[in-house]
């Protein structure tokens, strides 16, 4: 029996193995690419480009400031709370070059969510776009953060455009709520100050941490997946090797619409295309679909990654169908299942197949992807990446046969070291012989293609973002009128899934609108329930555990 049947189905030019030890660190890999590709444009945003040389120089300045002025030591955590702007890659690469551990933060977090993540990670430094500084100001007193660096939208633009952009953001659109953070520094000043200092390359080893990437894992409790430099180097090499035969890095352009604080875009778009020496166009606000379509018309990318809702949104945006798709080669989907009708319409309009991949934060994140030369959407999440092993295990952790269903488990150099300061959680997510349990129910066919059948965990995926029922339930039950609550995912034509909560009332006068408004103040938008159903009791097991799956089958109350 062929233990790795997928190897015989790899595209020509894709290696069976990669060498995760070919670079000592992710920082070293990135700097080598910056020096190799020098004058080529690396990152484009708001009509302005940074060359690879610009990125190397500015990230070096940021690293120098962190070590010389902020007195940050290797292994200290730095939180980055930025959308897709030119500042993002500068700060990301600079932090890595300083030997810091990056904690990516969703800028849309509420103060409660932000405080929890900063406290758990022990971050000493945070870089935040001033648009979200008011949230940080509320969370800051309870954290260990010592240095706050404020970025403005126009920081990396030419002087006149910078002034105009910042004025419009602050005074015309009024997108910067009032805040007060004594001692906060400006990113432009930080870069200028860092330039005055010599940069001393810290000793960064392959097993040193590069990221604490927060996820609910398989239990729903938010925790940091410890991704080492070796983990990240491995997945960058795997991703770039998968793309390389189909992509001309000198001419082709990649577009990044998913946020870089999301591990999918971070690894597959930013780091992999940096390795390839390709130009990457950052989309700051993909929800502005009309603006996104204008950018697609302007740059005519060869590569785009997205989630089902992004592809569906573009298909329904006026003008998208009239674009010239002659340059588009690859449309790669992940984060959530692609609906077959969306894939079919995308191929009809663009002439390009939506190619699905699969991953999870704990694997840096990519485990598998379809060949990029397939001619139709096949419903599979593809073949395991180079140097990656997968197996389907039954409830007793025994391998099952071809096309038999069980839990998908993974081994490979991209698999995390464990969960930050949670040894029991780490122990539980690995089998006795070292397989990472994904929590997803799947099967593998005779050619090695993986098909995801269901989710073992109760994770809800809204527009590609993970929502953990425990967190939603905790917030809902904070309301004085709620006795019990349970959250589930329900189908949504807009976001793939939406959050629905079933509530046992303590106060008979409590209504759905009031409860949703209460949640909106305490949860990011995509986590906020779209629907509330009041019930007399929640279905429970003999030991009192709420049976969420049964809730989905309950007849709706009148």
Short mmCIF file of C-alpha atoms in Angstrom, two decimals, residues 73-546:
data_model
loop_
_atom_site.label_atom_id
_atom_site.label_comp_id
_atom_site.label_asym_id
_atom_site.label_seq_id
_atom_site.Cartn_x
_atom_site.Cartn_y
_atom_site.Cartn_z
CA UNK A 73 14.46 41.60 24.22
CA UNK A 74 14.32 38.51 22.04
CA UNK A 75 11.23 36.54 22.97
CA UNK A 76 9.23 39.56 24.15
CA UNK A 77 5.75 39.73 22.65
CA UNK A 78 4.61 42.55 20.39
CA UNK A 79 0.94 42.96 19.46
CA UNK A 80 0.16 44.27 15.97
CA UNK A 81 -3.31 45.74 15.48
CA UNK A 82 -3.27 46.95 11.88
CA UNK A 83 -5.38 46.45 8.75
CA UNK A 84 -3.76 45.90 5.34
CA UNK A 85 -1.57 49.00 4.90
CA UNK A 86 2.05 49.54 3.86
CA UNK A 87 2.86 49.84 7.56
CA UNK A 88 1.84 46.22 8.18
CA UNK A 89 4.70 44.43 6.36
CA UNK A 90 7.23 46.93 7.73
CA UNK A 91 6.14 46.29 11.31
CA UNK A 92 5.79 42.52 10.82
CA UNK A 93 9.24 42.07 9.33
CA UNK A 94 10.83 44.58 11.72
CA UNK A 95 9.44 42.78 14.76
CA UNK A 96 10.73 39.43 13.48
CA UNK A 97 14.17 40.93 12.83
CA UNK A 98 14.26 42.18 16.41
CA UNK A 99 13.62 38.64 17.64
CA UNK A 100 10.19 39.49 19.03
CA UNK A 101 7.17 37.19 19.05
CA UNK A 102 4.26 38.63 17.10
CA UNK A 103 0.72 38.56 18.47
CA UNK A 104 -1.64 39.43 15.63
CA UNK A 105 -4.75 41.29 16.77
CA UNK A 106 -7.98 41.89 14.87
CA UNK A 107 -8.44 45.70 14.79
CA UNK A 108 -12.20 45.20 15.19
CA UNK A 109 -11.88 43.60 18.61
CA UNK A 110 -13.82 45.07 21.48
CA UNK A 111 -11.91 46.30 24.54
CA UNK A 112 -12.78 43.08 26.39
CA UNK A 113 -11.45 40.85 23.61
CA UNK A 114 -8.31 42.96 23.20
CA UNK A 115 -7.62 43.00 26.94
CA UNK A 116 -7.92 39.21 27.14
CA UNK A 117 -5.45 38.64 24.32
CA UNK A 118 -2.92 41.20 25.56
CA UNK A 119 -3.04 39.80 29.10
CA UNK A 120 -2.74 36.18 28.01
CA UNK A 121 0.19 36.87 25.68
CA UNK A 122 1.97 39.25 28.06
CA UNK A 123 2.65 41.66 25.19
CA UNK A 124 5.01 44.52 26.15
CA UNK A 125 4.67 46.52 22.91
CA UNK A 126 1.70 47.21 20.66
CA UNK A 127 1.43 48.89 17.26
CA UNK A 128 -2.10 50.10 16.58
CA UNK A 129 -3.77 52.16 13.89
CA UNK A 130 -5.05 55.30 15.61
CA UNK A 131 -8.55 54.58 14.26
CA UNK A 132 -8.69 51.80 16.90
CA UNK A 133 -6.70 53.51 19.67
CA UNK A 134 -9.85 54.33 21.66
CA UNK A 135 -10.44 50.60 22.11
CA UNK A 136 -6.85 50.11 23.21
CA UNK A 137 -7.12 52.96 25.71
CA UNK A 138 -9.92 51.10 27.51
CA UNK A 139 -8.03 47.80 27.59
CA UNK A 140 -4.55 49.11 28.36
CA UNK A 141 -4.65 49.57 32.17
CA UNK A 142 -5.13 45.84 32.83
CA UNK A 143 -2.25 44.73 30.56
CA UNK A 144 1.57 44.56 30.68
CA UNK A 145 1.98 46.83 27.64
CA UNK A 146 4.75 49.40 28.17
CA UNK A 147 5.18 50.88 24.69
CA UNK A 148 2.33 52.02 22.44
CA UNK A 149 3.13 52.96 18.84
CA UNK A 150 0.40 54.72 16.88
CA UNK A 151 0.16 54.45 13.11
CA UNK A 152 -1.88 56.68 10.85
CA UNK A 153 -3.42 55.58 7.57
CA UNK A 154 -1.17 57.87 5.52
CA UNK A 155 2.14 57.20 7.30
CA UNK A 156 3.89 55.57 4.34
CA UNK A 157 2.53 57.85 1.62
CA UNK A 158 4.41 60.74 -0.04
CA UNK A 159 4.30 63.94 2.10
CA UNK A 160 1.43 65.79 0.39
CA UNK A 161 -0.71 62.67 -0.03
CA UNK A 162 0.03 61.74 3.59
CA UNK A 163 -1.24 65.09 4.89
CA UNK A 164 -4.37 64.97 2.76
CA UNK A 165 -5.15 61.33 3.62
CA UNK A 166 -4.70 61.81 7.36
CA UNK A 167 -6.79 65.00 7.31
CA UNK A 168 -9.64 63.26 5.47
CA UNK A 169 -9.56 60.23 7.78
CA UNK A 170 -9.51 62.32 10.96
CA UNK A 171 -11.58 65.40 10.14
CA UNK A 172 -13.75 64.65 7.10
CA UNK A 173 -14.70 61.00 7.59
CA UNK A 174 -14.13 61.24 11.38
CA UNK A 175 -12.85 57.71 11.61
CA UNK A 176 -10.62 58.34 14.64
CA UNK A 177 -12.64 58.39 17.89
CA UNK A 178 -11.21 60.49 20.71
CA UNK A 179 -8.67 58.68 22.89
CA UNK A 180 -5.98 59.41 25.44
CA UNK A 181 -2.86 57.26 25.76
CA UNK A 182 -0.11 59.21 27.58
CA UNK A 183 3.38 58.52 26.24
CA UNK A 184 2.21 56.94 22.98
CA UNK A 185 4.69 57.23 20.11
CA UNK A 186 4.10 57.90 16.42
CA UNK A 187 5.24 55.25 13.95
CA UNK A 188 6.81 57.87 11.66
CA UNK A 189 8.89 59.13 14.61
CA UNK A 190 9.80 55.58 15.60
CA UNK A 191 11.14 54.80 12.12
CA UNK A 192 13.08 58.06 12.07
CA UNK A 193 14.56 57.35 15.50
CA UNK A 194 15.42 53.78 14.56
CA UNK A 195 17.38 55.04 11.56
CA UNK A 196 19.78 56.77 13.96
CA UNK A 197 20.68 53.50 15.65
CA UNK A 198 22.80 50.71 14.31
CA UNK A 199 20.93 47.47 13.83
CA UNK A 200 22.40 44.44 15.56
CA UNK A 201 21.06 41.17 14.22
CA UNK A 202 19.94 39.07 17.22
CA UNK A 203 20.59 35.38 17.26
CA UNK A 204 17.29 33.83 16.22
CA UNK A 205 17.07 30.05 16.15
CA UNK A 206 14.66 27.86 14.19
CA UNK A 207 12.84 26.73 17.34
CA UNK A 208 12.40 30.27 18.67
CA UNK A 209 8.82 31.52 18.53
CA UNK A 210 7.82 33.76 15.65
CA UNK A 211 4.07 34.07 16.31
CA UNK A 212 1.50 33.51 19.01
CA UNK A 213 -1.45 33.16 16.67
CA UNK A 214 -4.67 33.08 18.66
CA UNK A 215 -7.29 30.47 17.93
CA UNK A 216 -9.93 28.49 19.71
CA UNK A 217 -8.24 25.27 18.64
CA UNK A 218 -10.45 22.23 19.21
CA UNK A 219 -11.97 23.34 22.52
CA UNK A 220 -13.35 26.82 21.82
CA UNK A 221 -11.17 28.50 24.47
CA UNK A 222 -9.05 31.21 22.84
CA UNK A 223 -5.35 30.42 23.13
CA UNK A 224 -2.11 31.17 21.36
CA UNK A 225 -0.75 28.61 18.92
CA UNK A 226 3.03 28.72 19.28
CA UNK A 227 4.41 28.93 15.74
CA UNK A 228 8.19 28.76 15.61
CA UNK A 229 10.42 30.26 12.95
CA UNK A 230 10.93 26.73 11.61
CA UNK A 231 7.15 26.14 11.46
CA UNK A 232 6.65 29.33 9.48
CA UNK A 233 9.66 28.80 7.19
CA UNK A 234 8.33 25.34 6.40
CA UNK A 235 4.86 26.52 5.42
CA UNK A 236 6.26 29.45 3.42
CA UNK A 237 8.50 27.05 1.47
CA UNK A 238 5.62 24.61 1.01
CA UNK A 239 3.25 27.34 -0.21
CA UNK A 240 5.75 29.00 -2.53
CA UNK A 241 6.78 25.63 -4.00
CA UNK A 242 3.13 24.83 -4.72
CA UNK A 243 2.59 28.14 -6.52
CA UNK A 244 5.95 28.53 -8.28
CA UNK A 245 5.30 26.41 -11.41
CA UNK A 246 2.18 28.42 -12.22
CA UNK A 247 3.34 31.95 -11.39
CA UNK A 248 5.81 34.32 -13.08
CA UNK A 249 7.17 36.35 -10.17
CA UNK A 250 8.72 39.01 -12.42
CA UNK A 251 5.47 39.93 -14.15
CA UNK A 252 2.55 38.43 -12.23
CA UNK A 253 0.84 40.28 -9.37
CA UNK A 254 -0.80 38.85 -6.26
CA UNK A 255 -3.67 40.66 -4.57
CA UNK A 256 -4.25 40.36 -0.82
CA UNK A 257 -7.81 41.10 0.22
CA UNK A 258 -7.86 38.99 3.38
CA UNK A 259 -6.26 40.75 6.36
CA UNK A 260 -2.63 39.98 7.20
CA UNK A 261 -3.58 39.38 10.83
CA UNK A 262 -5.36 36.26 9.51
CA UNK A 263 -2.86 33.37 9.31
CA UNK A 264 -4.05 32.32 5.82
CA UNK A 265 -3.20 35.66 4.18
CA UNK A 266 -0.13 36.13 6.37
CA UNK A 267 1.60 32.94 5.22
CA UNK A 268 0.21 32.32 1.75
CA UNK A 269 0.09 35.88 0.48
CA UNK A 270 2.64 37.96 2.34
CA UNK A 271 5.47 35.60 3.21
CA UNK A 272 5.17 33.15 0.29
CA UNK A 273 5.09 35.88 -2.35
CA UNK A 274 7.89 37.74 -0.58
CA UNK A 275 9.88 34.52 -0.98
CA UNK A 276 8.97 34.37 -4.67
CA UNK A 277 9.93 38.01 -5.26
CA UNK A 278 6.47 38.98 -6.48
CA UNK A 279 4.50 42.20 -6.17
CA UNK A 280 1.68 42.07 -3.65
CA UNK A 281 -1.24 44.52 -3.72
CA UNK A 282 -2.82 45.01 -0.29
CA UNK A 283 -6.55 45.75 -0.17
CA UNK A 284 -7.30 47.74 2.99
CA UNK A 285 -11.08 47.46 2.91
CA UNK A 286 -12.40 44.58 0.77
CA UNK A 287 -15.90 45.31 2.06
CA UNK A 288 -15.81 48.30 -0.28
CA UNK A 289 -16.53 45.98 -3.18
CA UNK A 290 -16.77 48.78 -5.75
CA UNK A 291 -13.34 50.04 -4.72
CA UNK A 292 -12.01 46.49 -4.79
CA UNK A 293 -13.28 46.03 -8.35
CA UNK A 294 -11.50 49.26 -9.36
CA UNK A 295 -8.25 47.89 -7.88
CA UNK A 296 -8.69 44.62 -9.76
CA UNK A 297 -9.19 46.59 -12.97
CA UNK A 298 -6.10 48.70 -12.26
CA UNK A 299 -3.66 45.94 -11.28
CA UNK A 300 -5.05 42.88 -13.10
CA UNK A 301 -3.65 40.30 -10.68
CA UNK A 302 -2.64 36.75 -11.54
CA UNK A 303 -3.32 35.44 -8.03
CA UNK A 304 -6.10 36.05 -5.53
CA UNK A 305 -6.96 34.24 -2.33
CA UNK A 306 -10.28 34.58 -0.61
CA UNK A 307 -13.15 32.93 1.17
CA UNK A 308 -16.49 31.93 -0.27
CA UNK A 309 -18.16 35.18 0.81
CA UNK A 310 -15.48 37.31 -0.86
CA UNK A 311 -15.85 35.53 -4.19
CA UNK A 312 -19.64 35.67 -3.91
CA UNK A 313 -19.55 39.38 -3.05
CA UNK A 314 -17.41 40.20 -6.06
CA UNK A 315 -19.72 38.25 -8.36
CA UNK A 316 -22.60 40.45 -7.19
CA UNK A 317 -20.70 43.74 -7.55
CA UNK A 318 -21.53 45.88 -10.60
CA UNK A 319 -18.65 46.02 -13.05
CA UNK A 320 -16.90 42.83 -11.89
CA UNK A 321 -18.22 40.77 -14.79
CA UNK A 322 -16.88 43.33 -17.28
CA UNK A 323 -13.27 43.16 -16.05
CA UNK A 324 -10.48 41.76 -18.21
CA UNK A 325 -9.48 38.48 -16.55
CA UNK A 326 -6.73 37.67 -19.05
CA UNK A 327 -4.04 37.94 -16.34
CA UNK A 328 -5.85 35.89 -13.68
CA UNK A 329 -4.32 32.44 -13.23
CA UNK A 330 -5.09 31.31 -9.68
CA UNK A 331 -8.11 31.78 -7.41
CA UNK A 332 -7.33 30.02 -4.15
CA UNK A 333 -9.98 29.57 -1.47
CA UNK A 334 -9.64 28.62 2.17
CA UNK A 335 -11.01 29.44 5.61
CA UNK A 336 -14.48 28.02 4.90
CA UNK A 337 -16.11 25.65 2.43
CA UNK A 338 -16.75 27.05 -1.04
CA UNK A 339 -20.34 26.68 -2.17
CA UNK A 340 -20.59 24.82 -5.47
CA UNK A 341 -22.81 27.42 -7.13
CA UNK A 342 -20.35 30.20 -6.23
CA UNK A 343 -17.46 28.17 -7.68
CA UNK A 344 -19.43 27.52 -10.86
CA UNK A 345 -20.37 31.17 -11.35
CA UNK A 346 -16.80 32.30 -10.60
CA UNK A 347 -15.44 30.00 -13.31
CA UNK A 348 -18.12 31.14 -15.77
CA UNK A 349 -17.31 34.82 -15.20
CA UNK A 350 -13.51 34.70 -14.83
CA UNK A 351 -12.58 31.55 -16.71
CA UNK A 352 -10.55 30.42 -13.68
CA UNK A 353 -11.34 27.52 -11.33
CA UNK A 354 -11.74 28.22 -7.63
CA UNK A 355 -9.06 26.00 -6.10
CA UNK A 356 -9.71 24.95 -2.52
CA UNK A 357 -7.08 24.41 0.13
CA UNK A 358 -7.26 23.39 3.77
CA UNK A 359 -5.45 24.43 6.89
CA UNK A 360 -5.71 25.45 10.51
CA UNK A 361 -3.84 27.91 12.68
CA UNK A 362 -2.02 25.06 14.42
CA UNK A 363 -0.39 24.13 11.07
CA UNK A 364 0.86 27.61 10.17
CA UNK A 365 -1.77 27.14 8.50
CA UNK A 366 -1.74 25.15 5.23
CA UNK A 367 -2.03 21.38 5.19
CA UNK A 368 -3.26 20.73 1.67
CA UNK A 369 -4.36 22.33 -1.60
CA UNK A 370 -5.66 21.23 -4.95
CA UNK A 371 -3.37 21.29 -7.94
CA UNK A 372 -3.46 24.77 -9.41
CA UNK A 373 -4.02 23.40 -12.91
CA UNK A 374 -7.32 21.58 -12.27
CA UNK A 375 -10.01 22.35 -14.84
CA UNK A 376 -13.11 22.14 -12.62
CA UNK A 377 -14.19 22.60 -9.02
CA UNK A 378 -14.05 19.17 -7.39
CA UNK A 379 -15.21 19.73 -3.80
CA UNK A 380 -11.93 18.39 -2.43
CA UNK A 381 -9.48 20.41 -0.32
CA UNK A 382 -6.68 18.86 -2.30
CA UNK A 383 -3.45 16.97 -1.79
CA UNK A 384 -1.23 17.18 1.31
CA UNK A 385 1.64 19.65 0.92
CA UNK A 386 5.28 18.57 0.46
CA UNK A 387 6.80 17.10 3.65
CA UNK A 388 3.28 16.69 5.09
CA UNK A 389 1.67 13.46 6.25
CA UNK A 390 -2.04 13.00 6.91
CA UNK A 391 -4.07 10.13 8.27
CA UNK A 392 -7.73 9.50 9.05
CA UNK A 393 -8.20 8.02 12.53
CA UNK A 394 -11.24 6.47 14.13
CA UNK A 395 -12.43 7.07 17.71
CA UNK A 396 -9.76 4.69 19.02
CA UNK A 397 -6.99 6.48 17.06
CA UNK A 398 -6.69 3.63 14.56
CA UNK A 399 -6.18 4.43 10.85
CA UNK A 400 -9.20 3.80 8.64
CA UNK A 401 -9.24 2.68 5.01
CA UNK A 402 -9.48 4.60 1.75
CA UNK A 403 -12.64 6.75 1.56
CA UNK A 404 -13.59 5.79 5.12
CA UNK A 405 -14.56 8.66 7.41
CA UNK A 406 -12.79 9.67 10.61
CA UNK A 407 -10.82 12.52 12.15
CA UNK A 408 -8.19 14.15 9.93
CA UNK A 409 -4.80 14.21 11.68
CA UNK A 410 -1.57 15.82 10.49
CA UNK A 411 2.20 15.62 10.86
CA UNK A 412 4.72 17.96 9.28
CA UNK A 413 7.32 20.66 9.95
CA UNK A 414 4.59 23.31 9.87
CA UNK A 415 2.75 21.85 12.87
CA UNK A 416 2.90 24.12 15.93
CA UNK A 417 4.96 23.57 19.07
CA UNK A 418 1.83 23.68 21.22
CA UNK A 419 -0.49 26.15 22.94
CA UNK A 420 0.99 29.05 24.88
CA UNK A 421 1.15 28.21 28.60
CA UNK A 422 -1.47 25.47 28.23
CA UNK A 423 0.29 22.11 28.58
CA UNK A 424 -2.92 20.13 29.10
CA UNK A 425 -4.53 21.62 26.00
CA UNK A 426 -1.36 20.84 24.07
CA UNK A 427 -1.33 17.25 25.29
CA UNK A 428 -4.97 16.75 24.32
CA UNK A 429 -4.60 18.03 20.76
CA UNK A 430 -1.88 15.50 19.88
CA UNK A 431 -2.18 11.73 19.72
CA UNK A 432 0.23 9.55 21.68
CA UNK A 433 2.42 9.17 18.60
CA UNK A 434 2.44 12.85 17.67
CA UNK A 435 -0.40 13.39 15.19
CA UNK A 436 -2.13 16.77 15.41
CA UNK A 437 -5.87 16.27 15.79
CA UNK A 438 -7.61 18.78 13.52
CA UNK A 439 -11.10 18.18 14.91
CA UNK A 440 -12.39 17.86 11.32
CA UNK A 441 -14.14 14.78 9.99
CA UNK A 442 -12.78 13.80 6.58
CA UNK A 443 -11.94 11.02 4.14
CA UNK A 444 -9.04 10.49 1.72
CA UNK A 445 -9.58 8.92 -1.70
CA UNK A 446 -7.25 6.54 -3.53
CA UNK A 447 -5.38 9.45 -5.18
CA UNK A 448 -4.67 11.11 -1.84
CA UNK A 449 -7.27 13.90 -2.14
CA UNK A 450 -8.84 15.04 1.10
CA UNK A 451 -12.57 15.68 1.46
CA UNK A 452 -13.89 17.42 4.57
CA UNK A 453 -17.19 15.87 5.59
CA UNK A 454 -18.05 17.73 8.79
CA UNK A 455 -16.58 19.57 11.75
CA UNK A 456 -16.07 17.59 14.89
CA UNK A 457 -15.89 20.74 16.94
CA UNK A 458 -18.74 23.22 17.16
CA UNK A 459 -16.77 25.96 15.48
CA UNK A 460 -18.83 28.53 13.58
CA UNK A 461 -17.15 30.08 10.52
CA UNK A 462 -18.49 33.51 9.55
CA UNK A 463 -16.95 34.87 6.33
CA UNK A 464 -13.84 32.81 6.98
CA UNK A 465 -13.40 33.95 10.59
CA UNK A 466 -13.65 31.53 13.49
CA UNK A 467 -16.38 32.12 16.06
CA UNK A 468 -16.28 30.00 19.17
CA UNK A 469 -19.66 29.24 20.78
CA UNK A 470 -18.23 29.35 24.30
CA UNK A 471 -17.19 32.98 23.91
CA UNK A 472 -20.57 34.05 22.51
CA UNK A 473 -22.41 32.15 25.23
CA UNK A 474 -20.28 33.77 27.92
CA UNK A 475 -21.23 37.23 26.70
CA UNK A 476 -24.93 36.41 26.25
CA UNK A 477 -25.18 35.04 29.76
CA UNK A 478 -23.69 38.26 31.16
CA UNK A 479 -27.07 39.85 30.45
CA UNK A 480 -29.12 39.92 33.68
CA UNK A 481 -32.21 38.75 31.80
CA UNK A 482 -30.60 35.51 30.57
CA UNK A 483 -30.65 32.22 32.46
CA UNK A 484 -28.95 29.93 29.93
CA UNK A 485 -27.72 30.22 26.36
CA UNK A 486 -26.21 28.13 23.59
CA UNK A 487 -24.74 29.35 20.30
CA UNK A 488 -24.73 27.48 16.99
CA UNK A 489 -23.94 28.24 13.38
CA UNK A 490 -26.78 28.44 10.89
CA UNK A 491 -26.53 28.73 7.09
CA UNK A 492 -26.27 32.26 5.73
CA UNK A 493 -26.25 33.22 2.02
CA UNK A 494 -24.19 36.30 2.92
CA UNK A 495 -21.48 34.91 5.20
CA UNK A 496 -21.63 31.13 4.81
CA UNK A 497 -22.68 30.80 8.42
CA UNK A 498 -24.16 33.17 10.98
CA UNK A 499 -24.39 33.00 14.74
CA UNK A 500 -27.69 32.01 16.30
CA UNK A 501 -28.26 31.82 20.05
CA UNK A 502 -30.90 29.84 21.87
CA UNK A 503 -31.78 31.54 25.14
CA UNK A 504 -33.66 30.54 28.27
CA UNK A 505 -34.92 33.81 29.74
CA UNK A 506 -34.70 34.89 33.34
CA UNK A 507 -36.60 38.08 32.54
CA UNK A 508 -39.75 37.35 30.47
CA UNK A 509 -39.65 40.91 29.09
CA UNK A 510 -36.25 40.45 27.41
CA UNK A 511 -36.50 40.66 23.62
CA UNK A 512 -34.12 39.71 20.82
CA UNK A 513 -33.26 43.25 19.75
CA UNK A 514 -32.15 44.24 23.24
CA UNK A 515 -30.00 41.13 23.61
CA UNK A 516 -28.34 41.60 20.20
CA UNK A 517 -27.59 45.23 21.08
CA UNK A 518 -26.04 44.06 24.37
CA UNK A 519 -23.81 41.61 22.49
CA UNK A 520 -22.82 44.17 19.87
CA UNK A 521 -21.20 46.28 22.57
CA UNK A 522 -19.07 43.34 23.73
CA UNK A 523 -18.32 41.30 20.62
CA UNK A 524 -16.75 41.94 17.23
CA UNK A 525 -19.38 42.28 14.50
CA UNK A 526 -18.93 38.83 12.98
CA UNK A 527 -19.29 37.21 16.42
CA UNK A 528 -22.49 39.08 17.29
CA UNK A 529 -25.60 36.89 16.98
CA UNK A 530 -27.75 37.52 13.93
CA UNK A 531 -30.66 35.62 15.40
CA UNK A 532 -32.03 34.90 18.87
CA UNK A 533 -34.58 32.21 19.63
CA UNK A 534 -36.09 31.96 23.09
CA UNK A 535 -36.77 28.44 24.38
CA UNK A 536 -38.09 26.94 27.61
CA UNK A 537 -35.07 24.68 28.07
CA UNK A 538 -31.86 23.61 26.32
CA UNK A 539 -31.34 19.97 25.32
CA UNK A 540 -28.69 18.40 27.55
CA UNK A 541 -26.86 15.12 28.03
CA UNK A 542 -27.09 13.01 31.16
CA UNK A 543 -24.14 14.91 32.64
CA UNK A 544 -25.66 18.32 31.88
CA UNK A 545 -23.72 19.18 28.72
CA UNK A 546 -25.73 21.26 26.26
#
